[in-house]
């Protein structure tokens, strides 16, 4: 569709949505009013849903997912959106279904003049493929954690995720060109004093929204930081010794949420977890029971304000 035709299509879709959802007209009646076919009305309504003109929400006191959301909020003090996914669903399909829901929910939190932090990873990568376009002005997408390792620069992987967010929201994109993990904490400290890097760190301090998943060492769908060559055997041994259950933005933590004395974190190419906690809205997306321990640790650390997850991991975090 040409750029010139886009506003016309949007106006038609908006009118069709008003008639269908707010005035309860049938699609045949709408077709008559708009002078088009029933199939064209169906396509207009789909366009309205796909582009975020229409946001459909289901509320029922009998809805198990809604009841689970309320239990999670009561237990952990976070806003929870539970995505219904059957138990027999594969882990890959489960992630895709949660990512699709998360992408649509995320739209309501994104506004103009925001600094939006994006933490790369398998889950956020999946979310980025389903983003619903929403035009903003003066907003910036900033990469939260570095992506380079000894095998790759990480630029292609991280920049593709950032590009999708930037295009979806019409926002500027700011990469964070540092390693995922430095060899020496002193090198990190020196580089973080550089003005070019300090500029990105200042954006981290001003983040309004942060979007992230939780890494889990033993998840069936491997977290990218554990499967992508970012950790050498010595690092992995250290994580086991430190009783690490997961990470957010390549900063590791234990089951009780503690993280400051874990040695690998001193080399992480990322802001510390206190910086993330200063963002007013921190949206965590999780799929699969295998990430329950990591999610509980992130909740214990106070990292999450809004949680989008499937039923299986939601039930798991309430069991202990």
mmCIF file of C-alpha atoms in Angstrom:
data_model
loop_
_atom_site.group_PDB
_atom_site.id
_atom_site.type_symbol
_atom_site.label_atom_id
_atom_site.label_comp_id
_atom_site.label_asym_id
_atom_site.label_seq_id
_atom_site.Cartn_x
_atom_site.Cartn_y
_atom_site.Cartn_z
ATOM 1 C CA UNK A 1 0.000 0.000 0.000
ATOM 2 C CA UNK A 2 1.344 3.443 -0.925
ATOM 3 C CA UNK A 3 2.001 6.082 1.726
ATOM 4 C CA UNK A 4 -0.758 8.224 0.175
ATOM 5 C CA UNK A 5 -3.348 5.439 0.531
ATOM 6 C CA UNK A 6 -2.461 4.704 4.166
ATOM 7 C CA UNK A 7 -4.479 7.564 5.793
ATOM 8 C CA UNK A 8 -7.544 6.653 3.700
ATOM 9 C CA UNK A 9 -7.278 3.012 4.744
ATOM 10 C CA UNK A 10 -6.904 4.046 8.385
ATOM 11 C CA UNK A 11 -9.975 6.319 8.224
ATOM 12 C CA UNK A 12 -12.034 3.542 6.649
ATOM 13 C CA UNK A 13 -10.898 1.046 9.264
ATOM 14 C CA UNK A 14 -11.661 3.483 12.076
ATOM 15 C CA UNK A 15 -15.153 4.127 10.747
ATOM 16 C CA UNK A 16 -15.835 0.420 10.309
ATOM 17 C CA UNK A 17 -14.604 -0.252 13.852
ATOM 18 C CA UNK A 18 -16.890 2.432 15.292
ATOM 19 C CA UNK A 19 -19.891 0.969 13.496
ATOM 20 C CA UNK A 20 -19.089 -2.622 14.440
ATOM 21 C CA UNK A 21 -17.840 -2.313 18.039
ATOM 22 C CA UNK A 22 -19.654 0.788 19.289
ATOM 23 C CA UNK A 23 -22.895 0.767 17.305
ATOM 24 C CA UNK A 24 -23.353 -3.018 17.017
ATOM 25 C CA UNK A 25 -24.001 -2.945 13.285
ATOM 26 C CA UNK A 26 -23.583 -6.199 11.374
ATOM 27 C CA UNK A 27 -20.870 -6.480 8.754
ATOM 28 C CA UNK A 28 -23.541 -6.572 6.049
ATOM 29 C CA UNK A 29 -24.997 -3.298 7.362
ATOM 30 C CA UNK A 30 -21.553 -1.715 7.526
ATOM 31 C CA UNK A 31 -20.849 -2.841 3.964
ATOM 32 C CA UNK A 32 -24.029 -1.116 2.805
ATOM 33 C CA UNK A 33 -23.161 2.088 4.653
ATOM 34 C CA UNK A 34 -19.596 2.182 3.357
ATOM 35 C CA UNK A 35 -20.543 1.093 -0.140
ATOM 36 C CA UNK A 36 -18.228 -1.914 -0.090
ATOM 37 C CA UNK A 37 -18.380 -5.692 0.311
ATOM 38 C CA UNK A 38 -18.717 -7.759 3.469
ATOM 39 C CA UNK A 39 -15.243 -9.251 2.920
ATOM 40 C CA UNK A 40 -13.771 -5.737 2.654
ATOM 41 C CA UNK A 41 -15.375 -4.832 6.006
ATOM 42 C CA UNK A 42 -13.848 -7.951 7.531
ATOM 43 C CA UNK A 43 -10.421 -6.893 6.242
ATOM 44 C CA UNK A 44 -10.911 -3.359 7.588
ATOM 45 C CA UNK A 45 -11.771 -4.698 11.048
ATOM 46 C CA UNK A 46 -8.703 -6.946 10.985
ATOM 47 C CA UNK A 47 -6.579 -3.966 9.957
ATOM 48 C CA UNK A 48 -8.025 -1.981 12.877
ATOM 49 C CA UNK A 49 -7.061 -4.734 15.317
ATOM 50 C CA UNK A 50 -3.608 -5.334 13.830
ATOM 51 C CA UNK A 51 -2.657 -1.651 13.834
ATOM 52 C CA UNK A 52 -3.890 -0.946 17.345
ATOM 53 C CA UNK A 53 -6.906 1.172 16.367
ATOM 54 C CA UNK A 54 -8.969 -1.371 18.292
ATOM 55 C CA UNK A 55 -7.838 -2.881 21.588
ATOM 56 C CA UNK A 56 -9.984 -5.871 22.565
ATOM 57 C CA UNK A 57 -9.983 -6.873 26.231
ATOM 58 C CA UNK A 58 -11.834 -9.771 27.827
ATOM 59 C CA UNK A 59 -12.981 -9.545 31.449
ATOM 60 C CA UNK A 60 -14.843 -12.302 33.272
ATOM 61 C CA UNK A 61 -15.049 -13.336 36.948
ATOM 62 C CA UNK A 62 -14.914 -16.948 35.700
ATOM 63 C CA UNK A 63 -11.716 -16.431 33.697
ATOM 64 C CA UNK A 64 -8.935 -18.565 35.206
ATOM 65 C CA UNK A 65 -6.215 -16.370 33.716
ATOM 66 C CA UNK A 66 -7.792 -13.289 35.294
ATOM 67 C CA UNK A 67 -8.012 -15.026 38.670
ATOM 68 C CA UNK A 68 -4.355 -16.014 38.378
ATOM 69 C CA UNK A 69 -3.455 -12.402 37.552
ATOM 70 C CA UNK A 70 -5.188 -11.225 40.720
ATOM 71 C CA UNK A 71 -3.372 -13.831 42.828
ATOM 72 C CA UNK A 72 0.008 -12.781 41.429
ATOM 73 C CA UNK A 73 -0.734 -9.123 42.088
ATOM 74 C CA UNK A 74 -1.794 -9.891 45.668
ATOM 75 C CA UNK A 75 1.310 -11.999 46.297
ATOM 76 C CA UNK A 76 3.996 -9.938 44.563
ATOM 77 C CA UNK A 77 2.510 -6.445 44.176
ATOM 78 C CA UNK A 78 2.888 -6.294 40.396
ATOM 79 C CA UNK A 79 0.405 -5.809 37.558
ATOM 80 C CA UNK A 80 0.115 -9.215 35.904
ATOM 81 C CA UNK A 81 -1.256 -10.115 32.471
ATOM 82 C CA UNK A 82 -1.639 -13.893 32.204
ATOM 83 C CA UNK A 83 -1.774 -15.352 28.705
ATOM 84 C CA UNK A 84 -3.858 -18.546 28.458
ATOM 85 C CA UNK A 85 -1.734 -21.279 26.842
ATOM 86 C CA UNK A 86 -2.650 -25.010 26.937
ATOM 87 C CA UNK A 87 -0.291 -27.291 28.869
ATOM 88 C CA UNK A 88 0.450 -29.424 25.797
ATOM 89 C CA UNK A 89 1.808 -26.413 23.852
ATOM 90 C CA UNK A 90 5.498 -26.691 22.931
ATOM 91 C CA UNK A 91 7.925 -24.295 24.602
ATOM 92 C CA UNK A 92 8.659 -22.575 21.297
ATOM 93 C CA UNK A 93 4.960 -22.022 20.526
ATOM 94 C CA UNK A 94 4.366 -20.938 24.123
ATOM 95 C CA UNK A 95 6.985 -18.229 23.761
ATOM 96 C CA UNK A 96 5.462 -17.036 20.489
ATOM 97 C CA UNK A 97 1.971 -16.786 21.978
ATOM 98 C CA UNK A 98 3.182 -14.859 25.025
ATOM 99 C CA UNK A 99 5.316 -12.603 22.808
ATOM 100 C CA UNK A 100 2.328 -11.812 20.573
ATOM 101 C CA UNK A 101 0.185 -10.839 23.566
ATOM 102 C CA UNK A 102 3.031 -8.857 25.115
ATOM 103 C CA UNK A 103 3.580 -6.871 21.920
ATOM 104 C CA UNK A 104 -0.064 -5.818 21.852
ATOM 105 C CA UNK A 105 -0.196 -5.001 25.560
ATOM 106 C CA UNK A 106 3.025 -3.008 25.324
ATOM 107 C CA UNK A 107 1.418 -0.499 22.956
ATOM 108 C CA UNK A 108 -0.685 1.028 25.736
ATOM 109 C CA UNK A 109 2.426 1.899 27.757
ATOM 110 C CA UNK A 110 4.383 3.650 25.003
ATOM 111 C CA UNK A 111 3.895 7.414 24.616
ATOM 112 C CA UNK A 112 5.721 10.367 23.105
ATOM 113 C CA UNK A 113 8.819 11.889 24.716
ATOM 114 C CA UNK A 114 9.769 8.647 26.463
ATOM 115 C CA UNK A 115 13.101 6.927 26.910
ATOM 116 C CA UNK A 116 12.375 3.232 26.378
ATOM 117 C CA UNK A 117 15.028 0.741 27.453
ATOM 118 C CA UNK A 118 15.218 -2.539 25.556
ATOM 119 C CA UNK A 119 17.134 -5.479 26.977
ATOM 120 C CA UNK A 120 18.027 -7.933 24.207
ATOM 121 C CA UNK A 121 17.344 -11.637 24.612
ATOM 122 C CA UNK A 122 15.321 -14.511 23.169
ATOM 123 C CA UNK A 123 12.040 -13.308 24.690
ATOM 124 C CA UNK A 124 12.361 -9.635 23.735
ATOM 125 C CA UNK A 125 13.453 -10.696 20.251
ATOM 126 C CA UNK A 126 10.200 -12.652 19.917
ATOM 127 C CA UNK A 127 8.176 -9.668 21.178
ATOM 128 C CA UNK A 128 9.846 -7.385 18.635
ATOM 129 C CA UNK A 129 8.477 -9.472 15.742
ATOM 130 C CA UNK A 130 4.856 -8.739 16.728
ATOM 131 C CA UNK A 131 4.951 -5.056 17.688
ATOM 132 C CA UNK A 132 1.875 -3.019 16.797
ATOM 133 C CA UNK A 133 2.837 0.305 15.163
ATOM 134 C CA UNK A 134 2.164 3.408 17.226
ATOM 135 C CA UNK A 135 3.479 6.799 16.184
ATOM 136 C CA UNK A 136 5.292 8.741 18.888
ATOM 137 C CA UNK A 137 7.275 11.975 18.869
ATOM 138 C CA UNK A 138 10.515 12.705 20.670
ATOM 139 C CA UNK A 139 10.945 9.167 21.975
ATOM 140 C CA UNK A 140 14.188 7.208 22.152
ATOM 141 C CA UNK A 141 14.796 3.461 22.148
ATOM 142 C CA UNK A 142 17.979 2.705 24.086
ATOM 143 C CA UNK A 143 19.826 -0.599 24.261
ATOM 144 C CA UNK A 144 20.185 -1.549 27.923
ATOM 145 C CA UNK A 145 23.000 -4.103 27.809
ATOM 146 C CA UNK A 146 26.016 -4.645 25.561
ATOM 147 C CA UNK A 147 25.976 -7.573 23.152
ATOM 148 C CA UNK A 148 29.542 -8.241 21.997
ATOM 149 C CA UNK A 149 31.369 -11.420 23.003
ATOM 150 C CA UNK A 150 34.490 -13.327 21.930
ATOM 151 C CA UNK A 151 32.648 -14.921 18.982
ATOM 152 C CA UNK A 152 30.686 -11.991 17.571
ATOM 153 C CA UNK A 153 30.181 -8.250 17.851
ATOM 154 C CA UNK A 154 26.519 -8.905 18.704
ATOM 155 C CA UNK A 155 25.620 -5.877 16.568
ATOM 156 C CA UNK A 156 23.447 -7.734 14.063
ATOM 157 C CA UNK A 157 21.443 -9.547 16.740
ATOM 158 C CA UNK A 158 20.847 -6.588 19.056
ATOM 159 C CA UNK A 159 20.417 -3.951 16.333
ATOM 160 C CA UNK A 160 17.660 -5.954 14.613
ATOM 161 C CA UNK A 161 15.648 -6.021 17.852
ATOM 162 C CA UNK A 162 16.204 -2.297 18.388
ATOM 163 C CA UNK A 163 15.343 -1.498 14.773
ATOM 164 C CA UNK A 164 11.956 -3.212 15.093
ATOM 165 C CA UNK A 165 11.122 -1.225 18.224
ATOM 166 C CA UNK A 166 12.308 2.015 16.664
ATOM 167 C CA UNK A 167 10.266 1.501 13.498
ATOM 168 C CA UNK A 168 7.147 0.424 15.401
ATOM 169 C CA UNK A 169 7.106 3.549 17.560
ATOM 170 C CA UNK A 170 8.754 6.073 15.242
ATOM 171 C CA UNK A 171 11.540 6.533 17.793
ATOM 172 C CA UNK A 172 15.238 7.247 17.582
ATOM 173 C CA UNK A 173 17.459 4.248 18.348
ATOM 174 C CA UNK A 174 20.551 4.474 20.534
ATOM 175 C CA UNK A 175 22.815 1.438 20.624
ATOM 176 C CA UNK A 176 25.118 0.615 23.532
ATOM 177 C CA UNK A 177 28.404 -0.408 21.840
ATOM 178 C CA UNK A 178 30.098 -2.317 24.653
ATOM 179 C CA UNK A 179 30.783 -6.003 25.362
ATOM 180 C CA UNK A 180 28.199 -8.094 27.169
ATOM 181 C CA UNK A 181 30.986 -8.891 29.648
ATOM 182 C CA UNK A 182 34.341 -7.177 29.994
ATOM 183 C CA UNK A 183 37.494 -9.216 30.696
ATOM 184 C CA UNK A 184 38.456 -6.873 33.526
ATOM 185 C CA UNK A 185 36.259 -4.695 35.781
ATOM 186 C CA UNK A 186 38.872 -1.933 35.502
ATOM 187 C CA UNK A 187 38.404 -1.833 31.734
ATOM 188 C CA UNK A 188 34.666 -1.468 32.201
ATOM 189 C CA UNK A 189 35.127 1.335 34.731
ATOM 190 C CA UNK A 190 37.463 3.200 32.363
ATOM 191 C CA UNK A 191 35.196 2.846 29.331
ATOM 192 C CA UNK A 192 32.135 3.874 31.312
ATOM 193 C CA UNK A 193 33.906 7.174 32.074
ATOM 194 C CA UNK A 194 34.196 7.982 28.354
ATOM 195 C CA UNK A 195 31.813 10.730 27.235
ATOM 196 C CA UNK A 196 30.494 8.713 24.275
ATOM 197 C CA UNK A 197 29.479 5.874 26.603
ATOM 198 C CA UNK A 198 28.441 8.215 29.393
ATOM 199 C CA UNK A 199 25.830 9.671 27.048
ATOM 200 C CA UNK A 200 24.127 6.255 26.783
ATOM 201 C CA UNK A 201 24.445 5.666 30.524
ATOM 202 C CA UNK A 202 22.682 8.997 31.075
ATOM 203 C CA UNK A 203 19.804 7.713 28.919
ATOM 204 C CA UNK A 204 19.674 4.613 31.145
ATOM 205 C CA UNK A 205 19.211 6.878 34.130
ATOM 206 C CA UNK A 206 16.264 8.582 32.403
ATOM 207 C CA UNK A 207 14.415 5.488 31.213
ATOM 208 C CA UNK A 208 10.634 5.750 31.568
ATOM 209 C CA UNK A 209 9.971 2.165 30.506
ATOM 210 C CA UNK A 210 12.223 -0.907 30.418
ATOM 211 C CA UNK A 211 11.262 -4.061 28.536
ATOM 212 C CA UNK A 212 13.079 -7.267 29.429
ATOM 213 C CA UNK A 213 12.852 -11.011 29.846
ATOM 214 C CA UNK A 214 14.531 -13.121 32.487
ATOM 215 C CA UNK A 215 17.443 -15.363 31.657
ATOM 216 C CA UNK A 216 17.410 -18.869 33.124
ATOM 217 C CA UNK A 217 20.347 -21.303 32.964
ATOM 218 C CA UNK A 218 18.177 -24.406 32.568
ATOM 219 C CA UNK A 219 15.219 -23.122 30.535
ATOM 220 C CA UNK A 220 13.965 -25.467 27.756
ATOM 221 C CA UNK A 221 14.192 -22.541 25.315
ATOM 222 C CA UNK A 222 17.751 -21.431 26.168
ATOM 223 C CA UNK A 223 18.261 -17.838 27.203
ATOM 224 C CA UNK A 224 20.579 -16.176 24.690
ATOM 225 C CA UNK A 225 23.164 -15.176 27.267
ATOM 226 C CA UNK A 226 23.643 -18.837 28.245
ATOM 227 C CA UNK A 227 23.532 -20.305 24.734
ATOM 228 C CA UNK A 228 25.200 -17.623 22.626
ATOM 229 C CA UNK A 229 28.794 -17.951 23.757
ATOM 230 C CA UNK A 230 28.762 -15.126 26.280
ATOM 231 C CA UNK A 231 29.945 -17.158 29.256
ATOM 232 C CA UNK A 232 33.118 -19.234 29.377
ATOM 233 C CA UNK A 233 33.403 -22.327 31.633
ATOM 234 C CA UNK A 234 34.954 -20.326 34.481
ATOM 235 C CA UNK A 235 32.043 -17.882 34.412
ATOM 236 C CA UNK A 236 29.547 -20.719 34.448
ATOM 237 C CA UNK A 237 31.288 -22.325 37.421
ATOM 238 C CA UNK A 238 31.176 -19.013 39.261
ATOM 239 C CA UNK A 239 27.441 -18.713 38.677
ATOM 240 C CA UNK A 240 26.880 -22.182 40.110
ATOM 241 C CA UNK A 241 29.020 -21.387 43.165
ATOM 242 C CA UNK A 242 27.155 -18.110 43.697
ATOM 243 C CA UNK A 243 23.797 -19.954 43.461
ATOM 244 C CA UNK A 244 22.595 -17.774 40.603
ATOM 245 C CA UNK A 245 19.047 -18.496 39.416
ATOM 246 C CA UNK A 246 18.884 -16.041 36.521
ATOM 247 C CA UNK A 247 19.667 -12.642 35.077
ATOM 248 C CA UNK A 248 18.067 -9.460 33.806
ATOM 249 C CA UNK A 249 20.048 -7.546 31.198
ATOM 250 C CA UNK A 250 23.062 -9.831 31.826
ATOM 251 C CA UNK A 251 23.185 -8.912 35.520
ATOM 252 C CA UNK A 252 22.850 -12.064 37.623
ATOM 253 C CA UNK A 253 20.959 -12.608 40.879
ATOM 254 C CA UNK A 254 20.093 -15.261 43.436
ATOM 255 C CA UNK A 255 16.721 -16.620 44.535
ATOM 256 C CA UNK A 256 16.443 -13.951 47.246
ATOM 257 C CA UNK A 257 17.088 -11.153 44.731
ATOM 258 C CA UNK A 258 20.614 -10.365 45.944
ATOM 259 C CA UNK A 259 23.164 -9.532 43.238
ATOM 260 C CA UNK A 260 25.742 -6.954 44.308
ATOM 261 C CA UNK A 261 28.415 -9.415 45.502
ATOM 262 C CA UNK A 262 28.269 -11.742 42.469
ATOM 263 C CA UNK A 263 31.664 -11.366 40.819
ATOM 264 C CA UNK A 264 30.599 -11.649 37.174
ATOM 265 C CA UNK A 265 28.331 -8.607 37.604
ATOM 266 C CA UNK A 266 31.358 -6.349 38.078
ATOM 267 C CA UNK A 267 32.244 -7.128 34.447
ATOM 268 C CA UNK A 268 28.730 -6.871 32.975
ATOM 269 C CA UNK A 269 28.317 -4.381 30.142
ATOM 270 C CA UNK A 270 25.062 -3.091 31.558
ATOM 271 C CA UNK A 271 23.706 -0.673 34.139
ATOM 272 C CA UNK A 272 23.298 -2.202 37.571
ATOM 273 C CA UNK A 273 19.915 -3.420 38.719
ATOM 274 C CA UNK A 274 19.375 -0.337 40.885
ATOM 275 C CA UNK A 275 19.386 1.751 37.692
ATOM 276 C CA UNK A 276 16.723 -0.470 36.141
ATOM 277 C CA UNK A 277 14.649 -0.240 39.330
ATOM 278 C CA UNK A 278 14.585 3.554 39.046
ATOM 279 C CA UNK A 279 12.566 3.344 35.809
ATOM 280 C CA UNK A 280 8.898 4.013 36.679
ATOM 281 C CA UNK A 281 7.604 1.109 34.565
ATOM 282 C CA UNK A 282 9.517 -2.163 34.225
ATOM 283 C CA UNK A 283 7.823 -4.674 31.945
ATOM 284 C CA UNK A 284 8.948 -8.277 32.283
ATOM 285 C CA UNK A 285 7.866 -10.906 29.725
ATOM 286 C CA UNK A 286 8.213 -14.586 30.650
ATOM 287 C CA UNK A 287 7.144 -17.825 28.967
ATOM 288 C CA UNK A 288 7.489 -21.333 30.338
ATOM 289 C CA UNK A 289 7.581 -23.041 33.729
ATOM 290 C CA UNK A 290 11.331 -23.518 33.328
ATOM 291 C CA UNK A 291 11.826 -19.821 34.090
ATOM 292 C CA UNK A 292 9.873 -19.865 37.373
ATOM 293 C CA UNK A 293 12.954 -19.769 39.637
ATOM 294 C CA UNK A 294 14.493 -16.928 37.661
ATOM 295 C CA UNK A 295 11.226 -14.980 37.698
ATOM 296 C CA UNK A 296 10.845 -15.395 41.458
ATOM 297 C CA UNK A 297 14.369 -14.028 41.875
ATOM 298 C CA UNK A 298 13.570 -11.004 39.704
ATOM 299 C CA UNK A 299 10.418 -10.363 41.738
ATOM 300 C CA UNK A 300 12.391 -10.694 44.973
ATOM 301 C CA UNK A 301 14.855 -8.111 43.635
ATOM 302 C CA UNK A 302 11.994 -5.665 43.017
ATOM 303 C CA UNK A 303 12.749 -5.426 39.303
ATOM 304 C CA UNK A 304 9.218 -5.833 37.979
ATOM 305 C CA UNK A 305 6.218 -3.511 37.931
ATOM 306 C CA UNK A 306 4.321 -5.166 35.063
ATOM 307 C CA UNK A 307 4.455 -8.864 34.275
ATOM 308 C CA UNK A 308 3.288 -10.612 31.102
ATOM 309 C CA UNK A 309 3.457 -14.395 31.400
ATOM 310 C CA UNK A 310 1.738 -17.662 30.549
ATOM 311 C CA UNK A 311 -0.381 -19.703 32.937
ATOM 312 C CA UNK A 312 2.198 -22.415 33.601
ATOM 313 C CA UNK A 313 4.900 -20.095 34.953
ATOM 314 C CA UNK A 314 2.242 -18.047 36.757
ATOM 315 C CA UNK A 315 1.045 -21.118 38.639
ATOM 316 C CA UNK A 316 4.641 -22.164 39.343
ATOM 317 C CA UNK A 317 5.675 -18.899 41.016
ATOM 318 C CA UNK A 318 2.671 -19.155 43.357
ATOM 319 C CA UNK A 319 3.532 -22.666 44.521
ATOM 320 C CA UNK A 320 6.305 -21.665 46.922
#
